[in-house]
């Protein structure tokens, strides 16, 4: 019953079954009551740092308050409390005003209300905040309030009783630590020194990954030309190119491609040798410039695949935009210049359209949902339509490679937004390895981080310039598309929904170094691997949280999702997770765990029975000996 | 349930004598049986057959190849390979295989060639050789068959289907029914079917008593005043009424309600409340003083409070349900194969405009409100609808599904439908409109109910034993005019048509037809099985997925069964006294005192004395109930209250979008298959263990029997389902199929000879 949530019950729902102090890692935890955090072996929680950087006033405030210990979050290593204020009102759009204590650390904003039982808690990494604004000096109640606009589809509002130092200092500290880049401070990721059992930075090794794909063969080679990021500063050091194109020619091709992003191999089909290659737009310009080397290069890509005498070039943009790019020197391959190549436009809109669509979506889902007009409101955001176009594009690519055995070249303008979406989704459809937890990490490291999706710019880590036109939810769309696929193929992915949400939460949190910077070159320069922790270290330390119990390893199985709007859904578990009326009725996560347990139990039973049968048949007649013993293995491979 | 076992015994003996009469039939059947894997029903004839034909499967690009047959009963597709033949131990085959569609389900036959397409009727002639045959079905399936080569053969079978399907005339309906159920063998077989001991048909006295005992209701009794349907023709023979009302008093109350549908007990909440349902009051009759007292006794039972819930209010009337369903259907199927009528971009707003989900929401909301009221204890909640034959069925059964875990089990759900729909007199025949001559009354109220159950299942997957596959199968079968469950409007008609007390099998007809030489269509129509006899018309694979094995077993403590406490004594003292209790009216989502509860009170006079000693509504009780409506956390025993916000209600893709031409995709996997597989594995091993034990004692004799079941290669179909679930037996293309399948054989090492 959607009108059934009384103010009394909500607080308890919000924080029920969790110990607020433990779930320090993710902002999502404030809403997800379906995870049991108690048992989580969170390595960050057992080493509570003793914060030292205390101002005297703060200490007084702290000592004066006997409950202070309880009102603070449990801190991460190197996390320190910067500010605290009591009697702050959190103006919750769902249950009204809640009075409690606000704590600001160098990593998070923490709000706790002790009056409720269990206590009401908000725990938000500051990185999630995209904008902080003061709302008026004098409201009707004599309170002053400020609002936080968050990157994860919610807004928060706090109010202080009176204008005063407390508010000012909270506000200033928020401004300071939420936007470290604008304040010339270090991101918290560089301080957070948690040790995890495994090193997530080692998850991806480009050479090993290309070898896994069956490279390097007689047609493709690794070039060292970009070892120092001289050919292209937004590309990784390791590039795979056709064997018969010497490095000298690569340079000429780079000159013809926007930002020097030459076509390089992303994926090769294990049987047909059809490839997925990616690049940026050719610098054709209004005059229709041509480049011999570039034409030869694409021919080489086609020739590397003996199965087909055609090459498909997928331009992610709408054709109008591609034409418009000619005035800026860009453009697309003409079919005259590129023999045997067929150009296809995929009609995916640019980052600005996507940003606007997400803004509309946020309006529709947060905080209130208009019940009777929900579907048409959702339609008017066009969000699902964009998701559909991206998936449809990826599907066409995967289909060409798998069914047509044809090699494809994918590009948009710069080849780091839509191209990354398309290639990574197509690879997810084509290669079951990327549907494992480890494989998905490799996919992100390779197609997104390696090939220079500009995370810093698109997310705006620690930057207070919230109107920056470079911000766009490109990566969010990719994860949304992945989620859509997991809905259609629930058994084909090793990871669960929580895995995807965790990735998105830490995309913004700036706790880990994974999504910082814009390119591999910058990451090397910043020594991220040395100075920060990888998100994968954290995730891989507790895989059971992220595992899909229904997973069956279909090696070699290609997924062709249905991309009709009729079969796409809004990802309620992400976009509407803050709304207490949308909580899943059943703790799905819990249920998954139960399923895993049940499976283990049944497996054990099967084994026991097998053994018993073996024994019995062995004892009842000797001629049967030997046959039953091998029986157990298939079940294990099956599950 | 089967009362005529003696008769059926006779039939068995008689059959040989009549064998020659049916010889012709059996011969044709026999011939077709020889020519293919396809097994005809007795009396069913193959009219046309062609192969090879490809049937596209869920997922992309892959298809099954096989033979397409048109018979007098169905269009059947027999795949060449891959589908495991289950040993047919019963003499009568499963009516419908996984790939079959009954002629009566087909709504439109479309022949497609590259250049054109044509909708075919019996009289239309086909002037081209179709490459593809598309069958649009009533149950929203769309079946497509590609002919490997378009030839005269493909045209022939297409026209044959178009000739025979003709569903809209009553005569074709009965000929269809005869072709399925009319043969001697089928009749005889049906007459020998035992009834499922877990089923409660809600026909006899003891059936209702069983239900009273199960729910722990003590203040109620079964009355047989309607034994001969004299009091109310649409009510069942037996009705549950308060203990303290005498039959003579009861008889006087019928006149006060539309169609004589007096308030009757439906369900007892373990906390003490009772759920009742009734039609609206008749206001234009003369009332005597003690009528009021009787009515009051009827409404209150023993409770101090009675809440009247206006079910029809703010809810869609049947005509609107029908309109919404038509819009949904047009939206999901499109009108013609060539183009979808609604563009993908407008899907969401068109879906909203169909209003189907709004209607689902209003049913769920009303039911959730009632469930909350009931959970408060100490109440009689009376669902009142003008005729008590449409939305009352929906709401009363949804309330019980939300509140009573038993109703979420497979037998419990079937019993519930028997109780609140079949026995209560839901007009299945008119609402389903099988003969297409009652378009004004047609309304998919039952399908709306199934959709509501599906929504609950989505939100509370682990609280249900029944599965989506079960709901889907029931949804599809409701479109088939073959089941006693769906062919009648009330118990009286059901009994009259089958000339038998029980709606389960009747051997009498079969007997008569035999005597008359099968020539008496009037008296000897086929006997219809109940839809619940799944073994008859579903493959074992499908039946296996009716139950969710990982559903949490019901712990005895949490079930409102006969063991639960009887209502606390306070209420007994409260209302055993003379004073009537508090009547509240639940309207527009809130509770209030009922000003004009009983119609004659407006007229004043007769009942004024009654009015005077009524208690004023106590604010206390009212606010308590209102709190209940707000949905306080109700604990583990509380009802399942669904979320109703826009994003929480989904369109049942697995059902409505199965046929969408561009999107033939598998419906979402029911999440339990994994465990399902292991569970069956355990079962199998347990069987083998028992076998091994048996071997120790009995030697060889048992071994042979069980081997067949042990090696039933079920896992192939199961495998597919991880990727392409929903319709079992469909799946990925063979070459890229899950690679471990071949090793499967080793898993169950053959029991050595």
Tab-separated table of N, CA, C and O in Angstrom, chain A residues 1-2 4 371-376 379 385 388 399 402 490-491 550 552 554 556-558 560 562 564-569 576 581-583 585-586 591 595 599 606 609 612-613 616 620 624 631 635 637-638, chain B residues 60 331 342 344-349 352 361 365 368 459-463 550 629-630 641-643 646-648 650 653 657 663 665 671 674-675 677-678 681-682 685 688 693 696 719 722-723 732 736 744 747 752:
chain	number	residue	atom	x	y	z
A	1	UNK	N	0.846	-1.189	0.000
A	1	UNK	CA	0.000	0.000	0.000
A	1	UNK	C	0.875	1.230	0.000
A	1	UNK	O	1.661	1.449	0.903
A	2	UNK	N	0.720	2.015	-0.986
A	2	UNK	CA	1.674	3.100	-1.077
A	2	UNK	C	1.329	4.217	-0.119
A	2	UNK	O	2.143	5.063	0.160
A	4	UNK	N	0.645	3.683	2.886
A	4	UNK	CA	0.627	3.044	4.179
A	4	UNK	C	1.831	3.393	5.044
A	4	UNK	O	1.900	3.014	6.184
A	371	UNK	N	1.715	8.821	-9.216
A	371	UNK	CA	1.268	7.452	-9.448
A	371	UNK	C	0.529	7.275	-10.766
A	371	UNK	O	0.823	6.382	-11.554
A	372	UNK	N	-0.415	8.160	-11.023
A	372	UNK	CA	-1.276	7.908	-12.170
A	372	UNK	C	-0.570	8.220	-13.485
A	372	UNK	O	-0.976	7.744	-14.531
A	373	UNK	N	0.462	9.049	-13.427
A	373	UNK	CA	1.118	9.404	-14.686
A	373	UNK	C	2.548	8.894	-14.742
A	373	UNK	O	3.385	9.405	-15.468
A	374	UNK	N	2.824	7.903	-13.948
A	374	UNK	CA	4.185	7.432	-13.824
A	374	UNK	C	4.797	7.051	-15.167
A	374	UNK	O	5.886	7.480	-15.533
A	375	UNK	N	4.084	6.240	-15.924
A	375	UNK	CA	4.679	5.712	-17.152
A	375	UNK	C	4.892	6.796	-18.204
A	375	UNK	O	5.922	6.839	-18.862
A	376	UNK	N	3.923	7.690	-18.325
A	376	UNK	CA	4.126	8.729	-19.341
A	376	UNK	C	5.183	9.725	-18.883
A	376	UNK	O	5.934	10.263	-19.708
A	379	UNK	N	8.365	8.098	-19.711
A	379	UNK	CA	8.600	8.163	-21.149
A	379	UNK	C	9.150	9.521	-21.553
A	379	UNK	O	10.031	9.615	-22.401
A	385	UNK	N	14.745	5.253	-23.596
A	385	UNK	CA	14.955	5.259	-25.039
A	385	UNK	C	16.446	5.342	-25.353
A	385	UNK	O	16.931	4.674	-26.270
A	388	UNK	N	17.912	2.093	-24.667
A	388	UNK	CA	17.566	1.171	-25.752
A	388	UNK	C	18.477	1.369	-26.956
A	388	UNK	O	18.962	0.405	-27.548
A	399	UNK	N	26.037	-8.746	-33.277
A	399	UNK	CA	25.425	-9.592	-34.295
A	399	UNK	C	26.303	-9.667	-35.539
A	399	UNK	O	26.487	-10.739	-36.119
A	402	UNK	N	29.301	-11.867	-34.526
A	402	UNK	CA	28.994	-13.269	-34.272
A	402	UNK	C	28.330	-13.933	-35.479
A	402	UNK	O	28.819	-14.937	-35.984
A	490	UNK	N	19.160	-13.826	-16.382
A	490	UNK	CA	19.487	-13.829	-14.951
A	490	UNK	C	20.558	-14.841	-14.570
A	490	UNK	O	21.157	-14.713	-13.521
A	491	UNK	N	20.782	-15.820	-15.412
A	491	UNK	CA	21.747	-16.841	-15.027
A	491	UNK	C	23.085	-16.678	-15.736
A	491	UNK	O	23.992	-17.457	-15.540
A	550	UNK	N	22.440	-17.698	-9.157
A	550	UNK	CA	21.841	-18.384	-10.302
A	550	UNK	C	22.825	-18.581	-11.445
A	550	UNK	O	22.492	-19.144	-12.476
A	552	UNK	N	25.260	-19.585	-14.156
A	552	UNK	CA	25.737	-20.794	-14.810
A	552	UNK	C	26.743	-20.356	-15.853
A	552	UNK	O	26.479	-19.454	-16.637
A	554	UNK	N	28.007	-20.338	-18.987
A	554	UNK	CA	27.802	-20.773	-20.357
A	554	UNK	C	28.988	-20.287	-21.156
A	554	UNK	O	28.968	-19.179	-21.681
A	556	UNK	N	31.168	-19.678	-24.232
A	556	UNK	CA	30.854	-19.577	-25.659
A	556	UNK	C	29.417	-19.208	-25.962
A	556	UNK	O	28.997	-19.320	-27.096
A	557	UNK	N	28.691	-18.802	-24.971
A	557	UNK	CA	27.317	-18.462	-25.313
A	557	UNK	C	27.196	-16.962	-25.555
A	557	UNK	O	27.573	-16.163	-24.724
A	558	UNK	N	26.656	-16.636	-26.704
A	558	UNK	CA	26.471	-15.223	-27.028
A	558	UNK	C	25.074	-14.794	-26.576
A	558	UNK	O	24.102	-15.502	-26.800
A	560	UNK	N	22.009	-12.290	-26.900
A	560	UNK	CA	21.394	-11.254	-27.726
A	560	UNK	C	20.181	-10.713	-26.987
A	560	UNK	O	19.095	-11.274	-27.086
A	562	UNK	N	16.968	-8.501	-25.924
A	562	UNK	CA	15.908	-7.863	-26.683
A	562	UNK	C	15.911	-6.392	-26.332
A	562	UNK	O	15.888	-6.029	-25.159
A	564	UNK	N	13.744	-4.001	-27.304
A	564	UNK	CA	12.510	-3.244	-27.423
A	564	UNK	C	12.187	-2.559	-26.098
A	564	UNK	O	12.507	-3.075	-25.029
A	565	UNK	N	11.561	-1.413	-26.178
A	565	UNK	CA	11.128	-0.730	-24.956
A	565	UNK	C	10.226	-1.624	-24.120
A	565	UNK	O	10.152	-1.494	-22.905
A	566	UNK	N	9.556	-2.508	-24.808
A	566	UNK	CA	8.648	-3.403	-24.098
A	566	UNK	C	9.398	-4.298	-23.119
A	566	UNK	O	8.806	-4.853	-22.198
A	567	UNK	N	10.670	-4.454	-23.351
A	567	UNK	CA	11.417	-5.363	-22.489
A	567	UNK	C	12.508	-4.661	-21.695
A	567	UNK	O	13.362	-5.306	-21.111
A	568	UNK	N	12.448	-3.354	-21.686
A	568	UNK	CA	13.375	-2.637	-20.824
A	568	UNK	C	12.595	-2.112	-19.627
A	568	UNK	O	11.407	-1.865	-19.702
A	569	UNK	N	13.314	-1.966	-18.551
A	569	UNK	CA	12.652	-1.484	-17.347
A	569	UNK	C	13.518	-0.424	-16.718
A	569	UNK	O	14.737	-0.447	-16.868
A	576	UNK	N	15.482	4.599	-7.748
A	576	UNK	CA	14.433	4.946	-6.780
A	576	UNK	C	14.735	4.301	-5.431
A	576	UNK	O	13.846	4.067	-4.639
A	581	UNK	N	9.151	3.837	0.100
A	581	UNK	CA	8.001	3.074	-0.382
A	581	UNK	C	8.378	2.126	-1.505
A	581	UNK	O	7.549	1.383	-2.002
A	582	UNK	N	9.612	2.219	-1.931
A	582	UNK	CA	10.037	1.362	-3.028
A	582	UNK	C	10.939	0.224	-2.555
A	582	UNK	O	11.445	-0.522	-3.366
A	583	UNK	N	11.160	0.178	-1.250
A	583	UNK	CA	12.001	-0.917	-0.757
A	583	UNK	C	11.465	-2.234	-1.252
A	583	UNK	O	10.251	-2.463	-1.202
A	585	UNK	N	10.143	-5.783	-1.197
A	585	UNK	CA	9.360	-6.427	-0.157
A	585	UNK	C	10.140	-7.526	0.522
A	585	UNK	O	9.959	-7.807	1.680
A	586	UNK	N	10.936	-8.158	-0.270
A	586	UNK	CA	11.706	-9.244	0.307
A	586	UNK	C	13.166	-8.887	0.167
A	586	UNK	O	13.595	-8.371	-0.846
A	591	UNK	N	17.941	-13.269	0.265
A	591	UNK	CA	17.373	-14.439	-0.371
A	591	UNK	C	18.404	-15.134	-1.254
A	591	UNK	O	18.466	-16.356	-1.303
A	595	UNK	N	19.635	-18.876	-0.988
A	595	UNK	CA	19.655	-19.799	-2.122
A	595	UNK	C	21.007	-20.492	-2.217
A	595	UNK	O	21.076	-21.697	-2.441
A	599	UNK	N	21.591	-24.372	-1.859
A	599	UNK	CA	22.245	-25.138	-2.904
A	599	UNK	C	23.358	-25.988	-2.308
A	599	UNK	O	23.498	-27.164	-2.614
A	606	UNK	N	23.082	-34.585	-1.888
A	606	UNK	CA	23.276	-35.399	-3.089
A	606	UNK	C	24.515	-36.258	-2.940
A	606	UNK	O	24.509	-37.459	-3.188
A	609	UNK	N	23.971	-39.032	-0.487
A	609	UNK	CA	23.144	-40.103	-1.038
A	609	UNK	C	23.922	-40.904	-2.071
A	609	UNK	O	23.843	-42.119	-2.118
A	612	UNK	N	26.068	-43.168	-0.290
A	612	UNK	CA	25.320	-44.265	0.305
A	612	UNK	C	24.940	-45.293	-0.756
A	612	UNK	O	25.067	-46.493	-0.561
A	613	UNK	N	24.486	-44.757	-1.877
A	613	UNK	CA	24.120	-45.659	-2.967
A	613	UNK	C	25.323	-46.489	-3.379
A	613	UNK	O	25.243	-47.700	-3.573
A	616	UNK	N	25.985	-49.093	-0.827
A	616	UNK	CA	24.988	-50.144	-0.848
A	616	UNK	C	25.173	-51.075	-2.030
A	616	UNK	O	25.175	-52.279	-1.912
A	620	UNK	N	25.930	-54.845	-1.873
A	620	UNK	CA	24.905	-55.821	-2.229
A	620	UNK	C	25.341	-56.712	-3.380
A	620	UNK	O	24.895	-57.837	-3.504
A	624	UNK	N	29.069	-54.782	-9.360
A	624	UNK	CA	28.750	-53.402	-9.696
A	624	UNK	C	29.839	-52.426	-9.309
A	624	UNK	O	29.737	-51.253	-9.564
A	631	UNK	N	30.283	-40.193	-10.126
A	631	UNK	CA	29.048	-39.487	-10.458
A	631	UNK	C	28.977	-38.054	-9.970
A	631	UNK	O	28.172	-37.288	-10.464
A	635	UNK	N	27.630	-32.519	-11.307
A	635	UNK	CA	26.777	-31.614	-10.559
A	635	UNK	C	27.553	-30.373	-10.170
A	635	UNK	O	27.086	-29.266	-10.272
A	637	UNK	N	30.147	-29.100	-11.638
A	637	UNK	CA	30.383	-28.215	-12.758
A	637	UNK	C	29.096	-27.524	-13.163
A	637	UNK	O	29.106	-26.423	-13.655
A	638	UNK	N	28.050	-28.194	-12.891
A	638	UNK	CA	26.767	-27.620	-13.272
A	638	UNK	C	26.432	-26.404	-12.430
A	638	UNK	O	25.981	-25.395	-12.945
B	60	UNK	N	17.430	-15.616	-30.077
B	60	UNK	CA	17.515	-15.146	-31.448
B	60	UNK	C	18.024	-16.215	-32.383
B	60	UNK	O	18.935	-16.957	-32.067
B	331	UNK	N	-2.264	-3.451	-27.740
B	331	UNK	CA	-0.950	-2.864	-27.533
B	331	UNK	C	0.140	-3.928	-27.595
B	331	UNK	O	1.200	-3.733	-28.172
B	342	UNK	N	1.695	0.120	-32.180
B	342	UNK	CA	2.208	1.174	-31.322
B	342	UNK	C	3.723	1.202	-31.417
B	342	UNK	O	4.388	0.187	-31.291
B	344	UNK	N	7.549	1.804	-30.490
B	344	UNK	CA	8.272	1.513	-29.272
B	344	UNK	C	8.399	2.745	-28.379
B	344	UNK	O	8.315	2.657	-27.169
B	345	UNK	N	8.545	3.885	-29.007
B	345	UNK	CA	8.749	5.105	-28.222
B	345	UNK	C	7.520	5.425	-27.381
B	345	UNK	O	7.603	6.058	-26.352
B	346	UNK	N	6.365	5.017	-27.876
B	346	UNK	CA	5.136	5.370	-27.175
B	346	UNK	C	4.633	4.227	-26.295
B	346	UNK	O	3.511	4.257	-25.791
B	347	UNK	N	5.428	3.213	-26.151
B	347	UNK	CA	4.989	2.033	-25.410
B	347	UNK	C	4.536	2.387	-24.004
B	347	UNK	O	3.460	2.004	-23.564
B	348	UNK	N	5.367	3.135	-23.275
B	348	UNK	CA	5.054	3.387	-21.868
B	348	UNK	C	3.764	4.169	-21.708
B	348	UNK	O	2.903	3.809	-20.900
B	349	UNK	N	3.616	5.231	-22.494
B	349	UNK	CA	2.399	6.021	-22.317
B	349	UNK	C	1.177	5.258	-22.824
B	349	UNK	O	0.091	5.405	-22.281
B	352	UNK	N	0.202	2.970	-20.125
B	352	UNK	CA	-0.507	3.717	-19.091
B	352	UNK	C	-1.941	3.990	-19.523
B	352	UNK	O	-2.882	3.835	-18.734
B	361	UNK	N	-3.928	-2.224	-9.806
B	361	UNK	CA	-3.607	-1.509	-8.573
B	361	UNK	C	-4.837	-1.373	-7.682
B	361	UNK	O	-4.778	-1.615	-6.477
B	365	UNK	N	-5.084	-2.721	-4.008
B	365	UNK	CA	-5.220	-1.773	-2.908
B	365	UNK	C	-6.423	-2.129	-2.033
B	365	UNK	O	-6.309	-2.211	-0.823
B	368	UNK	N	-5.640	-5.156	-0.045
B	368	UNK	CA	-4.684	-4.911	1.032
B	368	UNK	C	-5.374	-4.209	2.201
B	368	UNK	O	-5.124	-4.522	3.371
B	459	UNK	N	6.499	-9.599	-5.997
B	459	UNK	CA	6.983	-8.849	-4.848
B	459	UNK	C	7.345	-9.749	-3.677
B	459	UNK	O	8.149	-9.375	-2.835
B	460	UNK	N	6.736	-10.911	-3.620
B	460	UNK	CA	7.025	-11.825	-2.505
B	460	UNK	C	7.344	-13.224	-3.032
B	460	UNK	O	6.612	-14.164	-2.748
B	461	UNK	N	8.404	-13.331	-3.799
B	461	UNK	CA	8.627	-14.627	-4.457
B	461	UNK	C	8.744	-15.802	-3.482
B	461	UNK	O	8.289	-16.890	-3.796
B	462	UNK	N	9.302	-15.565	-2.329
B	462	UNK	CA	9.536	-16.724	-1.469
B	462	UNK	C	8.323	-17.079	-0.622
B	462	UNK	O	8.350	-18.030	0.129
B	463	UNK	N	7.280	-16.290	-0.738
B	463	UNK	CA	6.080	-16.618	0.035
B	463	UNK	C	5.106	-17.495	-0.740
B	463	UNK	O	4.053	-17.836	-0.238
B	550	UNK	N	11.878	-23.949	-3.565
B	550	UNK	CA	12.647	-23.245	-2.551
B	550	UNK	C	11.755	-22.352	-1.711
B	550	UNK	O	12.213	-21.590	-0.897
B	629	UNK	N	-5.366	0.270	8.936
B	629	UNK	CA	-5.390	0.536	7.499
B	629	UNK	C	-4.117	1.192	7.025
B	629	UNK	O	-3.708	1.047	5.891
B	630	UNK	N	-3.506	1.939	7.893
B	630	UNK	CA	-2.278	2.619	7.505
B	630	UNK	C	-1.140	1.631	7.338
B	630	UNK	O	-0.043	2.001	6.959
B	641	UNK	N	1.536	-7.140	2.080
B	641	UNK	CA	0.971	-5.912	1.542
B	641	UNK	C	1.825	-5.449	0.367
B	641	UNK	O	2.967	-5.081	0.546
B	642	UNK	N	1.281	-5.478	-0.813
B	642	UNK	CA	2.097	-5.143	-1.982
B	642	UNK	C	2.386	-3.650	-2.059
B	642	UNK	O	1.609	-2.827	-1.572
B	643	UNK	N	3.508	-3.313	-2.667
B	643	UNK	CA	3.799	-1.925	-2.982
B	643	UNK	C	3.025	-1.564	-4.238
B	643	UNK	O	2.976	-2.343	-5.176
B	646	UNK	N	3.775	3.480	-8.873
B	646	UNK	CA	3.902	3.204	-10.292
B	646	UNK	C	4.986	2.210	-10.667
B	646	UNK	O	4.702	1.205	-11.322
B	647	UNK	N	6.216	2.431	-10.231
B	647	UNK	CA	7.280	1.520	-10.670
B	647	UNK	C	7.158	0.117	-10.087
B	647	UNK	O	7.846	-0.786	-10.544
B	648	UNK	N	6.316	-0.054	-9.096
B	648	UNK	CA	6.240	-1.368	-8.453
B	648	UNK	C	5.310	-2.326	-9.185
B	648	UNK	O	5.410	-3.529	-9.007
B	650	UNK	N	4.216	-4.057	-12.462
B	650	UNK	CA	4.858	-4.304	-13.752
B	650	UNK	C	3.869	-4.937	-14.705
B	650	UNK	O	2.881	-5.528	-14.305
B	653	UNK	N	5.080	-9.447	-18.534
B	653	UNK	CA	5.672	-9.674	-19.853
B	653	UNK	C	5.561	-11.124	-20.281
B	653	UNK	O	5.256	-11.426	-21.423
B	657	UNK	N	3.420	-10.338	-23.389
B	657	UNK	CA	4.361	-10.009	-24.459
B	657	UNK	C	4.971	-11.234	-25.107
B	657	UNK	O	5.891	-11.132	-25.889
B	663	UNK	N	9.442	-9.304	-30.572
B	663	UNK	CA	10.096	-9.542	-29.300
B	663	UNK	C	9.774	-10.907	-28.760
B	663	UNK	O	9.298	-11.034	-27.650
B	665	UNK	N	10.785	-13.226	-26.914
B	665	UNK	CA	11.857	-13.505	-25.970
B	665	UNK	C	11.356	-14.366	-24.848
B	665	UNK	O	10.174	-14.398	-24.539
B	671	UNK	N	13.206	-17.829	-10.606
B	671	UNK	CA	14.545	-17.823	-10.035
B	671	UNK	C	14.962	-19.124	-9.376
B	671	UNK	O	16.075	-19.267	-8.951
B	674	UNK	N	17.468	-23.471	-10.445
B	674	UNK	CA	18.691	-24.093	-9.987
B	674	UNK	C	18.428	-25.061	-8.863
B	674	UNK	O	18.818	-26.218	-8.894
B	675	UNK	N	17.784	-24.520	-7.877
B	675	UNK	CA	17.477	-25.322	-6.714
B	675	UNK	C	16.517	-26.434	-7.109
B	675	UNK	O	16.624	-27.569	-6.651
B	677	UNK	N	16.455	-27.977	-9.821
B	677	UNK	CA	17.190	-29.083	-10.414
B	677	UNK	C	17.809	-29.956	-9.328
B	677	UNK	O	17.704	-31.174	-9.350
B	678	UNK	N	18.442	-29.299	-8.381
B	678	UNK	CA	19.097	-30.075	-7.336
B	678	UNK	C	18.087	-30.848	-6.504
B	678	UNK	O	18.326	-31.979	-6.101
B	681	UNK	N	17.157	-33.776	-8.213
B	681	UNK	CA	18.306	-34.673	-8.136
B	681	UNK	C	18.272	-35.471	-6.828
B	681	UNK	O	18.440	-36.682	-6.811
B	682	UNK	N	18.016	-34.740	-5.759
B	682	UNK	CA	17.944	-35.396	-4.459
B	682	UNK	C	16.823	-36.429	-4.457
B	682	UNK	O	16.992	-37.554	-3.991
B	685	UNK	N	17.841	-39.444	-6.311
B	685	UNK	CA	18.797	-40.266	-5.576
B	685	UNK	C	18.125	-40.983	-4.425
B	685	UNK	O	18.445	-42.130	-4.115
B	688	UNK	N	16.685	-43.884	-5.762
B	688	UNK	CA	17.657	-44.934	-6.035
B	688	UNK	C	18.110	-45.616	-4.758
B	688	UNK	O	18.407	-46.801	-4.731
B	693	UNK	N	17.914	-50.328	-1.416
B	693	UNK	CA	17.440	-51.042	-0.237
B	693	UNK	C	16.540	-52.196	-0.659
B	693	UNK	O	16.628	-53.310	-0.152
B	696	UNK	N	18.267	-55.195	-1.892
B	696	UNK	CA	18.804	-56.083	-0.870
B	696	UNK	C	17.794	-57.157	-0.511
B	696	UNK	O	18.134	-58.301	-0.278
B	719	UNK	N	18.401	-27.278	-18.531
B	719	UNK	CA	19.539	-26.457	-18.878
B	719	UNK	C	19.153	-25.198	-19.589
B	719	UNK	O	19.566	-24.124	-19.244
B	722	UNK	N	17.998	-21.994	-17.891
B	722	UNK	CA	18.785	-20.994	-17.199
B	722	UNK	C	18.981	-19.778	-18.062
B	722	UNK	O	19.044	-18.672	-17.598
B	723	UNK	N	19.050	-20.012	-19.329
B	723	UNK	CA	19.158	-18.844	-20.185
B	723	UNK	C	17.813	-18.459	-20.746
B	723	UNK	O	17.456	-17.309	-20.825
B	732	UNK	N	18.585	-22.492	-26.374
B	732	UNK	CA	19.602	-22.000	-27.255
B	732	UNK	C	19.798	-22.958	-28.427
B	732	UNK	O	19.349	-24.087	-28.418
B	736	UNK	N	25.578	-24.271	-29.884
B	736	UNK	CA	26.225	-23.513	-28.819
B	736	UNK	C	25.590	-23.830	-27.483
B	736	UNK	O	25.657	-23.067	-26.550
B	744	UNK	N	26.233	-35.415	-19.051
B	744	UNK	CA	25.136	-35.664	-18.148
B	744	UNK	C	24.841	-37.137	-17.927
B	744	UNK	O	24.456	-37.571	-16.874
B	747	UNK	N	26.084	-38.893	-15.059
B	747	UNK	CA	25.768	-38.494	-13.704
B	747	UNK	C	24.961	-39.561	-12.976
B	747	UNK	O	25.135	-39.776	-11.791
B	752	UNK	N	23.522	-51.100	-12.483
B	752	UNK	CA	23.981	-52.266	-13.224
B	752	UNK	C	22.913	-53.343	-13.275
B	752	UNK	O	22.057	-53.403	-12.388
